[in-house]
CSV table of C-alpha atoms in Angstrom, one decimal:
chain,number,residue,atom,x,y,z
A,1,UNK,CA,242.2,272.0,97.4
A,2,UNK,CA,243.1,275.6,98.4
A,3,UNK,CA,245.0,277.7,95.9
A,4,UNK,CA,247.0,280.7,97.2
A,5,UNK,CA,248.3,283.7,95.3
A,6,UNK,CA,251.6,285.6,95.7
A,7,UNK,CA,250.3,287.8,98.5
A,8,UNK,CA,249.7,284.8,100.7
A,9,UNK,CA,252.8,283.0,99.6
A,10,UNK,CA,255.1,285.9,100.4
A,11,UNK,CA,253.8,285.9,104.0
A,12,UNK,CA,254.8,282.2,104.3
A,13,UNK,CA,258.4,282.3,103.0
A,14,UNK,CA,261.2,284.9,102.6
A,15,UNK,CA,262.0,284.4,98.8
A,16,UNK,CA,261.5,286.9,96.0
A,17,UNK,CA,259.3,286.1,92.9
A,18,UNK,CA,262.4,285.6,90.8
A,19,UNK,CA,264.0,283.2,93.3
A,20,UNK,CA,260.8,281.2,93.5
A,21,UNK,CA,260.8,280.9,89.7
A,22,UNK,CA,264.4,279.7,89.7
A,23,UNK,CA,263.6,277.1,92.4
A,24,UNK,CA,260.6,275.9,90.4
A,25,UNK,CA,262.7,275.5,87.3
A,26,UNK,CA,265.3,273.6,89.2
A,27,UNK,CA,262.6,271.3,90.7
A,28,UNK,CA,263.2,272.5,94.2
A,29,UNK,CA,259.9,274.2,94.8
A,30,UNK,CA,256.3,273.1,94.1
A,31,UNK,CA,255.1,274.1,90.7
A,32,UNK,CA,252.7,277.0,90.2
A,33,UNK,CA,249.2,276.5,88.9
A,34,UNK,CA,248.0,278.6,85.9
A,35,UNK,CA,244.5,279.9,86.8
A,36,UNK,CA,244.1,282.1,83.7
A,37,UNK,CA,246.1,284.1,81.2
A,38,UNK,CA,247.4,286.6,83.8
A,39,UNK,CA,246.9,284.7,87.1
A,40,UNK,CA,248.9,282.0,88.9
A,41,UNK,CA,248.7,280.4,92.2
A,42,UNK,CA,250.2,277.6,94.3
A,43,UNK,CA,248.5,274.6,96.0
A,44,UNK,CA,248.6,275.5,99.7
A,45,UNK,CA,249.1,272.0,101.0
A,46,UNK,CA,252.1,271.5,98.7
A,47,UNK,CA,253.7,274.7,100.0
A,48,UNK,CA,253.1,273.8,103.6
A,49,UNK,CA,254.4,270.3,103.1
A,50,UNK,CA,257.5,271.6,101.3
A,51,UNK,CA,258.3,274.1,104.1
A,52,UNK,CA,257.8,271.4,106.7
A,53,UNK,CA,260.2,269.2,104.8
A,54,UNK,CA,262.8,271.9,104.7
A,55,UNK,CA,262.4,272.5,108.5
A,56,UNK,CA,262.8,268.8,109.3
A,57,UNK,CA,266.1,268.6,107.4
A,58,UNK,CA,267.9,271.1,109.6
């Protein structure tokens, strides 16, 4: 399992941190993983799968 941080995530999609948080809270974006007290990340495969799903819906 590969965990990516914000620097990698922002290269994969156009949304701001605040918008990602709102999407997560609405259940429309893969949930973040808490790596420590001040560190979060996302599962790479979940992000790729979600973006592919969005692209296939258009």
